[in-house]
XYZ file of C-alpha atoms in Angstrom:
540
model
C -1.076 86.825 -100.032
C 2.016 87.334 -97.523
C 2.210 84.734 -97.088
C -0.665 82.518 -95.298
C 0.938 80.599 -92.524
C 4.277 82.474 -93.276
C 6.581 79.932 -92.581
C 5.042 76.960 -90.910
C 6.371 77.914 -87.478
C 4.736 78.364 -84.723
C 2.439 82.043 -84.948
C 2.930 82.149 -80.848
C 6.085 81.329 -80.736
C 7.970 82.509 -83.631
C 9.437 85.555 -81.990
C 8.965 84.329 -78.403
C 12.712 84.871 -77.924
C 12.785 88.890 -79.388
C 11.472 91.491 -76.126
C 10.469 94.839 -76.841
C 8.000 95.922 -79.066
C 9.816 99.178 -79.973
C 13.068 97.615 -80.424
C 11.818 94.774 -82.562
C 9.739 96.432 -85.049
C 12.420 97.802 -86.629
C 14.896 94.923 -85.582
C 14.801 92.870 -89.094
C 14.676 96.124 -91.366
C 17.603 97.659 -89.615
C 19.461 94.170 -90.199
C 18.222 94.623 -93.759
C 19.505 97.945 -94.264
C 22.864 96.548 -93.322
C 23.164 93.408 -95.367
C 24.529 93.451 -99.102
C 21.584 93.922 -101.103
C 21.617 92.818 -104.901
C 20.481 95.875 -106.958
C 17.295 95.817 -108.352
C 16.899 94.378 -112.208
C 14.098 93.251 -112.673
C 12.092 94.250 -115.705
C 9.582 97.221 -115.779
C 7.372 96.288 -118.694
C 4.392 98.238 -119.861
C 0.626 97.186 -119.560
C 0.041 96.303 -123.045
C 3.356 94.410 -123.022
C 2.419 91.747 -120.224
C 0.309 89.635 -122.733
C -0.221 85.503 -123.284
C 1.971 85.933 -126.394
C 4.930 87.145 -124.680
C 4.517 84.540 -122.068
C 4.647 81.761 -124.672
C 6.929 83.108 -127.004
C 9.841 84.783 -124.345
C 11.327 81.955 -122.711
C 12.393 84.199 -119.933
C 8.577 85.835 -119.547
C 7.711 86.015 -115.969
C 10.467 84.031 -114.393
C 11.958 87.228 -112.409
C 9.240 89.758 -111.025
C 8.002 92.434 -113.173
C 6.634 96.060 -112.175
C 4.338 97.777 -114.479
C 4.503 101.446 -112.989
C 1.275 102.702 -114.648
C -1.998 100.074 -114.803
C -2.905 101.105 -118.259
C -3.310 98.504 -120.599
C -3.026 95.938 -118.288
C -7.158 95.306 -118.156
C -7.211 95.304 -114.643
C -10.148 96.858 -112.396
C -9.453 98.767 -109.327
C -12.315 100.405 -106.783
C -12.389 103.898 -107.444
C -11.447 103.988 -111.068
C -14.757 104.038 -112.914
C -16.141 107.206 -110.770
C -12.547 108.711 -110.235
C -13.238 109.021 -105.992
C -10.208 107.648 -103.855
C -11.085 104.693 -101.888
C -9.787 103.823 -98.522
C -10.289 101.495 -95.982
C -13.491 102.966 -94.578
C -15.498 102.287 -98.163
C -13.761 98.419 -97.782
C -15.361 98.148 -94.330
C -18.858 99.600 -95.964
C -18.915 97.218 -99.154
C -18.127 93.770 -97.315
C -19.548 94.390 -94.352
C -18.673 96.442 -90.415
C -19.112 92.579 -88.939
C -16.855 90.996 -90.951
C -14.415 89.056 -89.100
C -11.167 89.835 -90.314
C -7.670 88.324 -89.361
C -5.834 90.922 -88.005
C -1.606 90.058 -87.559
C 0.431 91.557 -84.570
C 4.213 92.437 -86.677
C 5.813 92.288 -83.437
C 4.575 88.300 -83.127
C 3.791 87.319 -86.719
C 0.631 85.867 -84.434
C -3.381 86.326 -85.293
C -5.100 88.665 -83.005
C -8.769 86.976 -82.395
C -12.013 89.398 -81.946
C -11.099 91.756 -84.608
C -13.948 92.907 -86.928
C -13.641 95.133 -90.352
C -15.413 97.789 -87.752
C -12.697 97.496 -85.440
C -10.095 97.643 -87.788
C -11.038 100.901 -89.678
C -11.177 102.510 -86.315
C -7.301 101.118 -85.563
C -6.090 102.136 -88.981
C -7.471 105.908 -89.005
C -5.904 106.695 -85.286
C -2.708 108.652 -85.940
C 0.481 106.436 -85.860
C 2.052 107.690 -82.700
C -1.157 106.700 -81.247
C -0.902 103.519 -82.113
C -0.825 100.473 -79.379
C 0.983 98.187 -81.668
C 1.911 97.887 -85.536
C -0.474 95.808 -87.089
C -1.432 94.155 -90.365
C -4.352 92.538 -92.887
C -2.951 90.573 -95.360
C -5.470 87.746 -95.716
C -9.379 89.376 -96.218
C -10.421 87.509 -99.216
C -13.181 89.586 -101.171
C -14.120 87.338 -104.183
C -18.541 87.543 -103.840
C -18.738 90.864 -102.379
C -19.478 94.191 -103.503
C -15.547 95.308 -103.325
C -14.668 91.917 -104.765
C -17.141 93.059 -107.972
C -15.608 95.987 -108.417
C -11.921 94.207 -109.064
C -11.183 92.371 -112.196
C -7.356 90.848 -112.091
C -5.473 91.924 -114.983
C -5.952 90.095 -118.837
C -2.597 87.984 -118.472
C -3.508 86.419 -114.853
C -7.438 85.280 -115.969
C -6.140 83.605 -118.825
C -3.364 81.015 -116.911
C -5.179 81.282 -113.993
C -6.044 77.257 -113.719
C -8.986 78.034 -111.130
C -10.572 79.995 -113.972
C -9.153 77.792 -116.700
C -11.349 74.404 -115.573
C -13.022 75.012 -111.691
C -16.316 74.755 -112.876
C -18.853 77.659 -112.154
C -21.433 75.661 -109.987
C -18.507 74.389 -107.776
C -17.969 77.787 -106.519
C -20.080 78.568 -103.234
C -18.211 79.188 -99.932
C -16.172 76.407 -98.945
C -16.402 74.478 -102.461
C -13.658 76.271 -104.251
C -9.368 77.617 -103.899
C -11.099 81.320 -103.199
C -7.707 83.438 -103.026
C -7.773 85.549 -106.364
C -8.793 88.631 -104.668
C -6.794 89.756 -101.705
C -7.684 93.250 -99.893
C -4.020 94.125 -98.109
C -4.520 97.079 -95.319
C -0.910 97.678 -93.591
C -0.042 100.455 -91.318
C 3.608 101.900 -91.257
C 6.360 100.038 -90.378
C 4.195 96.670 -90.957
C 6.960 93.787 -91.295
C 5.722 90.702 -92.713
C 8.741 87.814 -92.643
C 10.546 85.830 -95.500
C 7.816 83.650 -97.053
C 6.306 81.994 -100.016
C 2.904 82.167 -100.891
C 1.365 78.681 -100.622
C 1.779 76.094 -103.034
C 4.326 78.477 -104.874
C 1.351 80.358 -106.139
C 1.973 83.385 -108.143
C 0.701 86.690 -107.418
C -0.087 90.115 -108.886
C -0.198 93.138 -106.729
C -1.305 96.670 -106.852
C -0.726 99.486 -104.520
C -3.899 101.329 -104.846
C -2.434 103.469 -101.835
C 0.590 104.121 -99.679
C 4.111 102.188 -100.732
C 5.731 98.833 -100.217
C 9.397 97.343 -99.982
C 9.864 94.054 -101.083
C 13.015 91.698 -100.262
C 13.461 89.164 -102.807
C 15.394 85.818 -102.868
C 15.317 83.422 -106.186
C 13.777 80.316 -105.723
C 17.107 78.064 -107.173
C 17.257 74.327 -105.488
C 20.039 75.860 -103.442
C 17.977 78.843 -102.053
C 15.058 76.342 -101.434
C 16.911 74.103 -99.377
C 18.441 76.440 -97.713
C 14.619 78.554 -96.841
C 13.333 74.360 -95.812
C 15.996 74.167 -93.334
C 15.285 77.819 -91.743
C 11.043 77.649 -92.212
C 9.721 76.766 -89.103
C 13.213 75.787 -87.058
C 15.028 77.844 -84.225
C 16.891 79.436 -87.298
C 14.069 81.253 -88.310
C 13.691 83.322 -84.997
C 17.466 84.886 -85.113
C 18.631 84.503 -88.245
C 18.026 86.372 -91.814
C 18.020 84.457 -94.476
C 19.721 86.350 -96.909
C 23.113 85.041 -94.816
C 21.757 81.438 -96.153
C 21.273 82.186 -99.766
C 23.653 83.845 -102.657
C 21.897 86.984 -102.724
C 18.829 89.404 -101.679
C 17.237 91.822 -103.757
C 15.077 94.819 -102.695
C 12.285 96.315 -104.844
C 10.780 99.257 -103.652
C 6.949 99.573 -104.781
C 4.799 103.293 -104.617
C 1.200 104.224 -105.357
C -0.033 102.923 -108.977
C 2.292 100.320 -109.102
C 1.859 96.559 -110.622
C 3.889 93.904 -109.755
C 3.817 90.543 -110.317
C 5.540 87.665 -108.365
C 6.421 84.299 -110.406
C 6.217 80.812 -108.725
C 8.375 80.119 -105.553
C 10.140 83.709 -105.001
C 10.485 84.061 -101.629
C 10.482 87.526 -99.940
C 9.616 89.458 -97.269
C 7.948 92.905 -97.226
C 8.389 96.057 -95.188
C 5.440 98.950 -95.245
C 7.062 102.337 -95.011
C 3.601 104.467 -94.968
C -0.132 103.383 -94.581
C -1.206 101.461 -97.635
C -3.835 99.812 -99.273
C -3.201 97.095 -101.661
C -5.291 94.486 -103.732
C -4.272 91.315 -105.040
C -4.480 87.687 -106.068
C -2.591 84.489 -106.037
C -2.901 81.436 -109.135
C -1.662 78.583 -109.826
C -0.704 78.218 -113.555
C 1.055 76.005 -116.116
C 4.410 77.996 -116.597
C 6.665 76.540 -113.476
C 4.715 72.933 -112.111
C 7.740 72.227 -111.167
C 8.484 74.365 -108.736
C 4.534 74.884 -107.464
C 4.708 71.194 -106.417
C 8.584 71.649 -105.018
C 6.930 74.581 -102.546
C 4.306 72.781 -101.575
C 6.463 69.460 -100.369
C 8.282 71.788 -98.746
C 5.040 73.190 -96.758
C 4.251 69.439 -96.068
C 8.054 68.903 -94.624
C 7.948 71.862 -92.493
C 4.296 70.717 -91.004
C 3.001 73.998 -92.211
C -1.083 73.465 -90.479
C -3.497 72.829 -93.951
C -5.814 75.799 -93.074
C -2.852 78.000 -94.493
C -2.096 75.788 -97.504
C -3.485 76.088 -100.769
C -6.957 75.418 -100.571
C -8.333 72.073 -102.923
C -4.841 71.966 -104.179
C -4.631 67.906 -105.521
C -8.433 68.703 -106.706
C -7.088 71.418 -108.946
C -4.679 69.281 -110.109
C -6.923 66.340 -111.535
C -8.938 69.188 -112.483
C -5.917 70.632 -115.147
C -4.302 66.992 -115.949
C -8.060 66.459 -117.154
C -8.181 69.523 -119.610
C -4.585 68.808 -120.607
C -4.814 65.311 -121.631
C -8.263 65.973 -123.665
C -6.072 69.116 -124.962
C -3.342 66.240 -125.905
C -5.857 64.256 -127.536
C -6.815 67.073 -129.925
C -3.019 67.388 -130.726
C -3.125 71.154 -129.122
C 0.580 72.400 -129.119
C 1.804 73.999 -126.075
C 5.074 75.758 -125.062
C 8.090 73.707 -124.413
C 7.862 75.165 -120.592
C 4.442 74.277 -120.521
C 5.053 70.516 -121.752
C 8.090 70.038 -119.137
C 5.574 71.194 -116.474
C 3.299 68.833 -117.280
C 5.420 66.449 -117.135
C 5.909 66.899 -113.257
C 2.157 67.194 -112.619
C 1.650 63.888 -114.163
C 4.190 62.417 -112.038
C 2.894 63.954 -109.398
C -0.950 62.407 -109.782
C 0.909 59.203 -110.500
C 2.093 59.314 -106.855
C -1.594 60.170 -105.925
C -3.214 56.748 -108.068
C -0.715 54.745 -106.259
C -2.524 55.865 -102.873
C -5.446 55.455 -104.020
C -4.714 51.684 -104.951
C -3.542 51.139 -101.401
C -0.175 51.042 -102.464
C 1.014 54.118 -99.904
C 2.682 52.428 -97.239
C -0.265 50.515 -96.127
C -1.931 53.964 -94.756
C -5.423 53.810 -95.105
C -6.301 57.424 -93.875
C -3.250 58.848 -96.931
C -5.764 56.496 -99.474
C -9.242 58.353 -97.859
C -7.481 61.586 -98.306
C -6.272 61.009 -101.778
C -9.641 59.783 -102.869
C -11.303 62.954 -101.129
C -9.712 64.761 -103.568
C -10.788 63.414 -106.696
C -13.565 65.480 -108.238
C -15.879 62.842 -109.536
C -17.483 65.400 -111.803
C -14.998 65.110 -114.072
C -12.638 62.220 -113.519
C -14.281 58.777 -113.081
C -10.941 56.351 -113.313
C -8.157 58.294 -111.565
C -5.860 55.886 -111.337
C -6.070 55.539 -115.481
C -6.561 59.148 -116.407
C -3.238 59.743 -114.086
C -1.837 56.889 -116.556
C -3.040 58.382 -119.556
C -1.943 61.790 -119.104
C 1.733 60.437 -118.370
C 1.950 58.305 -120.949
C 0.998 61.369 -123.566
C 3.128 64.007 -121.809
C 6.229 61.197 -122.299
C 5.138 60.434 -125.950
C 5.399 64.167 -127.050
C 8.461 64.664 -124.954
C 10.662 61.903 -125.185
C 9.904 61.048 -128.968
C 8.909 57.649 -127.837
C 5.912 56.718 -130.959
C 2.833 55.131 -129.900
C -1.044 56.476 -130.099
C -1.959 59.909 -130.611
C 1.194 61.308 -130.587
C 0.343 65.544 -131.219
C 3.266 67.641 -132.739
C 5.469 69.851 -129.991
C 5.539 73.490 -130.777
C 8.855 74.097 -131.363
C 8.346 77.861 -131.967
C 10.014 78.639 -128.840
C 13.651 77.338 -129.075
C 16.612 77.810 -126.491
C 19.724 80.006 -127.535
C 21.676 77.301 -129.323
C 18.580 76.634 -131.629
C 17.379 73.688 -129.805
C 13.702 73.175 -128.422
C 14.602 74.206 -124.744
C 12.870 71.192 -123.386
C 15.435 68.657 -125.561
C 18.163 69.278 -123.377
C 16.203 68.164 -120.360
C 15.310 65.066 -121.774
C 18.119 63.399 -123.712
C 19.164 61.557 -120.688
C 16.058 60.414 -120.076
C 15.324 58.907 -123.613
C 18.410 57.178 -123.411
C 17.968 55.816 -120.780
C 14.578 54.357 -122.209
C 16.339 52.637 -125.172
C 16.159 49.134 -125.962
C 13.302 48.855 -128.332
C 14.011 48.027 -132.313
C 12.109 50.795 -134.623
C 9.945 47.933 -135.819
C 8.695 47.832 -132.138
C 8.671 51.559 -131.781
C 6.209 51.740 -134.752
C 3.736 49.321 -133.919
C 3.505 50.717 -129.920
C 5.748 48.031 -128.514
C 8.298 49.862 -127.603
C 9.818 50.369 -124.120
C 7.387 52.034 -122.582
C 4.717 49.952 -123.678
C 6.816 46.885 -122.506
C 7.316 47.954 -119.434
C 3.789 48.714 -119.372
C 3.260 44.972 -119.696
C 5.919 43.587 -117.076
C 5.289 45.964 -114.525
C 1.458 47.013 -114.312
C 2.362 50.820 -115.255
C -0.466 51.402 -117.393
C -2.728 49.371 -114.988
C -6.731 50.813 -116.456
C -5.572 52.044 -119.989
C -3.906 50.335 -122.834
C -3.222 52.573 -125.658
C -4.080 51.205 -129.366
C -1.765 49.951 -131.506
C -1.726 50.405 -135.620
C -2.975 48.475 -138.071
C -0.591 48.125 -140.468
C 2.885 49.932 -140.837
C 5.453 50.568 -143.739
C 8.546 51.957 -143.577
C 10.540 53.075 -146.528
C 13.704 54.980 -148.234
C 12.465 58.653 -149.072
C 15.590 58.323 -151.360
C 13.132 56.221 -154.386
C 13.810 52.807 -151.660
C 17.734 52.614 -152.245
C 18.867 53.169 -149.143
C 20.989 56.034 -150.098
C 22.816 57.808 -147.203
C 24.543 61.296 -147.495
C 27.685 61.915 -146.694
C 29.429 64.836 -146.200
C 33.061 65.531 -144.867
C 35.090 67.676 -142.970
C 32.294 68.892 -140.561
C 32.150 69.759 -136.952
C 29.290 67.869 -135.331
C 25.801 69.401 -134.557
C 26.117 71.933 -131.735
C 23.147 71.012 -130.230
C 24.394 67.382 -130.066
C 26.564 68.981 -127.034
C 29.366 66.392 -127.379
C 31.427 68.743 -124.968
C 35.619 68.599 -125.758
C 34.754 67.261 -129.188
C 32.581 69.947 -130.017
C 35.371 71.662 -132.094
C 36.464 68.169 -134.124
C 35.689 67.489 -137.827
C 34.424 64.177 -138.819
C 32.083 62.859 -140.907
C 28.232 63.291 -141.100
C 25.822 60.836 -142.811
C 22.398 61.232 -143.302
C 19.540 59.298 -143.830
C 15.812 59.609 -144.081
C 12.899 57.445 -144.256
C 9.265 57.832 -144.325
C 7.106 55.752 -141.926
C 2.846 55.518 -143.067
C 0.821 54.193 -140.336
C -2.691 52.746 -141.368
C -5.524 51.823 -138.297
C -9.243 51.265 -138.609
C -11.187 53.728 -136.339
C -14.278 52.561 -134.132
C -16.541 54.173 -135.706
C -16.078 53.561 -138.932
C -13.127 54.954 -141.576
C -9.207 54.997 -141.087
C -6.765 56.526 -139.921
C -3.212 57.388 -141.742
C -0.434 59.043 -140.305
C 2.303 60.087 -141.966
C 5.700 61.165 -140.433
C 9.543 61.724 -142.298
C 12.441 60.569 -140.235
C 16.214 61.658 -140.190
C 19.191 59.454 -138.712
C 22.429 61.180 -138.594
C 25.534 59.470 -138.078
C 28.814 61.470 -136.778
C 32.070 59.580 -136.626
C 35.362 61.227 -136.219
C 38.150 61.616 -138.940
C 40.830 58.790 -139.101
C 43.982 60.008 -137.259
């Protein structure tokens, strides 16, 4: 939860060069209270309203933070709802156990405090404040298995993109065999500061204040903001300076009893405890921002943040999900545009990870060992060519390229201007891939498949080519183009100063019919309609 690690620094040092407990436990809220802070707009959405449909269908769902002020609807489970009775720290310590090591963090140090026990702790958090020998905090008891962690269900939205409980399969899931941080137990005592952070891997989180309050400190995770967090994590910068003077702007979001909020991928923040609370959450990895999980977690590998506080079986996970998604491919399941640029990065990313695993990472042996550690054999028996597979899919349904198995994009879910928002992102791209003749194209010779050939890409798989193909006129086979005149060209052709210009359009379709035999007896036909559209300019 907040955050694991924290920032890769140090825990001893990190605020070796601050003196005064007093003084510094207030020392970064008072600089808080005196920075500009960006008002609070974030979205407050009711239960029934944070739902799988509005994730696929809004493409703005769950890219800012969200508050749901009242629980109901959201099909979550808290302790102490069924039978009505409050619930406080003393009934944690009786339902996973007085014994129970916990990691217990000194505010004034952002450092672990060793020996501590749930025991121990429940005595701490019930002597009065002014009592206290120093502010401290739990933000890390993981209670998945127990009797608490039974009484907690995560609400509807989370199970269902959660990827651990999309494809980590049930008998994998003793202790130590499985990412087991989707049910957090936060206990904070007043005026508990834990530092700017992002939870590891860029995991998500949702987060309920069963009791007490909580002020969060946001900053958007933009390339910029980022960069700028990289270069502070873990340096000399982190110690003295706030990192709102690095980035654009900081936004504060203030949290009280029976609230629900939920953190997207990346958002970095810190957060401030104004009164005793008790909170329960979870972190996931899902399937909405890939992009930015893997971003967060090169940046955790950069800024030598120690493994123990990474993202537990995090490359596993990911051969796990490219798995479903390219059997999901196969089928010709449709996804979200958001979805399908995601995957995009992941295959990329497990691309990166074959290449180790063929030796081809810098010569380092114990980078191949680790790579192939994390490969669950259960499931994938040829990484190297599943990695190959999935890419080549992801870049058939993205960048238009034909080829085998092509499934249809969903193209429900369209950008302002009308165009599928992931077209814009990769124009460029196929563009850059020209060079093949239709003819080629059709039979699964076109660029990608050449390059497949020169340069080993598709080294263990070799997609299959058609049978027989026709192309012909839709127009009864005489070629006829349409032409129309005086017309501006397509706005989502985004041909920038000569967006405004009138020219000509012509128009052409064709049909393409592609006929294979199938191993196991019977054909296969595929049918598809293509447009070409010409614009040219009026003569001057």
């Amino acid at each position: 939860m907040d955050s694991h690690g924290h920032n890769g620094a140090d825990p001893s040092t990190s605020s070796s060069s601050l003196n005064g407990g007093a003084a510094l436990k207030n020392k970064w809220i008072q600089i808080a209270n005196h920075k500009p802070i960006a008002p609070d707009k974030f979205k407050r959405m009711k239960g029934e309203d944070v739902n799988l449909e509005w994730l696929k269908h809004d493409e703005d769902a769950f890219k800012e933070p969200i508050v749901v002020e009242e629980p109901e609807g959201l099909g979550m489970e808290m302790p102490g709802w069924k039978n009505g009775k409050k619930f406080g720290v003393e009934d944690v310590t009786e339902l996973v156990g007085g014994d129970t090591p916990v990691e217990v963090i000194d505010t004034i140090t952002q450092s672990a405090c060793p020996g501590w026990t749930l025991s121990r702790w429940t005595e701490y958090y019930k002597t009065p404040a002014s009592e206290r020998d120093k502010i401290r905090n739990v933000i890390s008891l993981e209670v998945s298995g127990t009797p608490l962690g039974n009484q907690i269900a995560p609400p509807r939205l989370v199970k269902q993109i959660d990827w651990v409980e999309q494809v980590w399969p049930a008998n994998k899931r003793g202790k130590g065999q499985y990412p087991k941080v989707q049910l957090y137990c936060l206990m904070s005592v007043a005026e508990c500061w834990t530092d700017m952070h992002i939870d590891f891997a860029g995991s998500s989180v949702f987060y309920h204040v069963l009791k007490g309050s909580k002020v969060f400190y946001f900053i958007r995770p933009t390339k910029s903001n980022l960069d700028a967090y990289e270069k502070w994590s873990g340096s000399e910068l982190q110690e003295g300076t706030w990192l709102g003077d690095m980035v654009n702007e900081v936004v504060k979001v203030e949290l009280k009893e029976g609230n629900t909020m939920f953190i997207p991928t990346g958002w970095i923040h810190a957060v401030y405890t104004p009164a005793d609370s008790l909170v329960f959450g979870g972190n996931f990895l899902h399937s909405y921002n890939i992009a930015t999980q893997l971003r967060v977690r090169q940046i955790e590998i950069n800024t030598k943040v120690p493994k123990k506080f990474r993202f537990p079986f995090f490359q596993k996970l990911c051969w796990y999900i490219a798995e479903k998604y390219n059997r999901d491919l196969k089928a010709k399941e449709e996804f979200p545009p958001r979805v399908l640029e995601g995957l995009r990065s992941l295959a990329d990313f497990l691309v990166s990870e074959a290449r180790l695993l063929e030796g081809r990472g810098n010569g380092n042996e114990n980078l191949r060992r680790e790579a192939k550690e994390h490969v669950p054999g259960d499931k994938v028996k040829d990484a190297p060519a599943l990695a190959r597979e999935f890419r080549w899919r992801v870049r058939l349904l993205l960048d238009g390229e034909s080829g085998d198995e092509v499934p249809k994009a969903k193209n429900a879910d369209r950008s302002r201007n009308g165009t599928p928002s992931y077209a814009k992102n990769t124009k460029r791209r196929r563009v850059a891939r020209s060079g093949s003749t239709p003819e080629e194209e059709e039979h699964g010779e076109g660029t990608m498949a050449k390059r497949s050939k020169r340069d080993g890409m598709f080294k263990n798989f070799e997609p299959k080519t058609w049978d027989m193909v026709r192309t012909s006129d839709t127009n009864a086979g005489h070629g006829t183009v349409h032409t129309i005149d005086g017309v501006k060209p397509p706005k989502e052709w985004e041909l920038g100063e000569r967006h405004n210009e009138e020219g000509t359009l012509e128009k052409e379709e064709f049909e393409v019919v592609r006929l294979r035999r199938l191993d196991e007896g019977g054909y296969e036909r595929e049918k598809v309609i293509r447009i070409r559209e010409t614009w040219r300019p009026s003569s001057n």
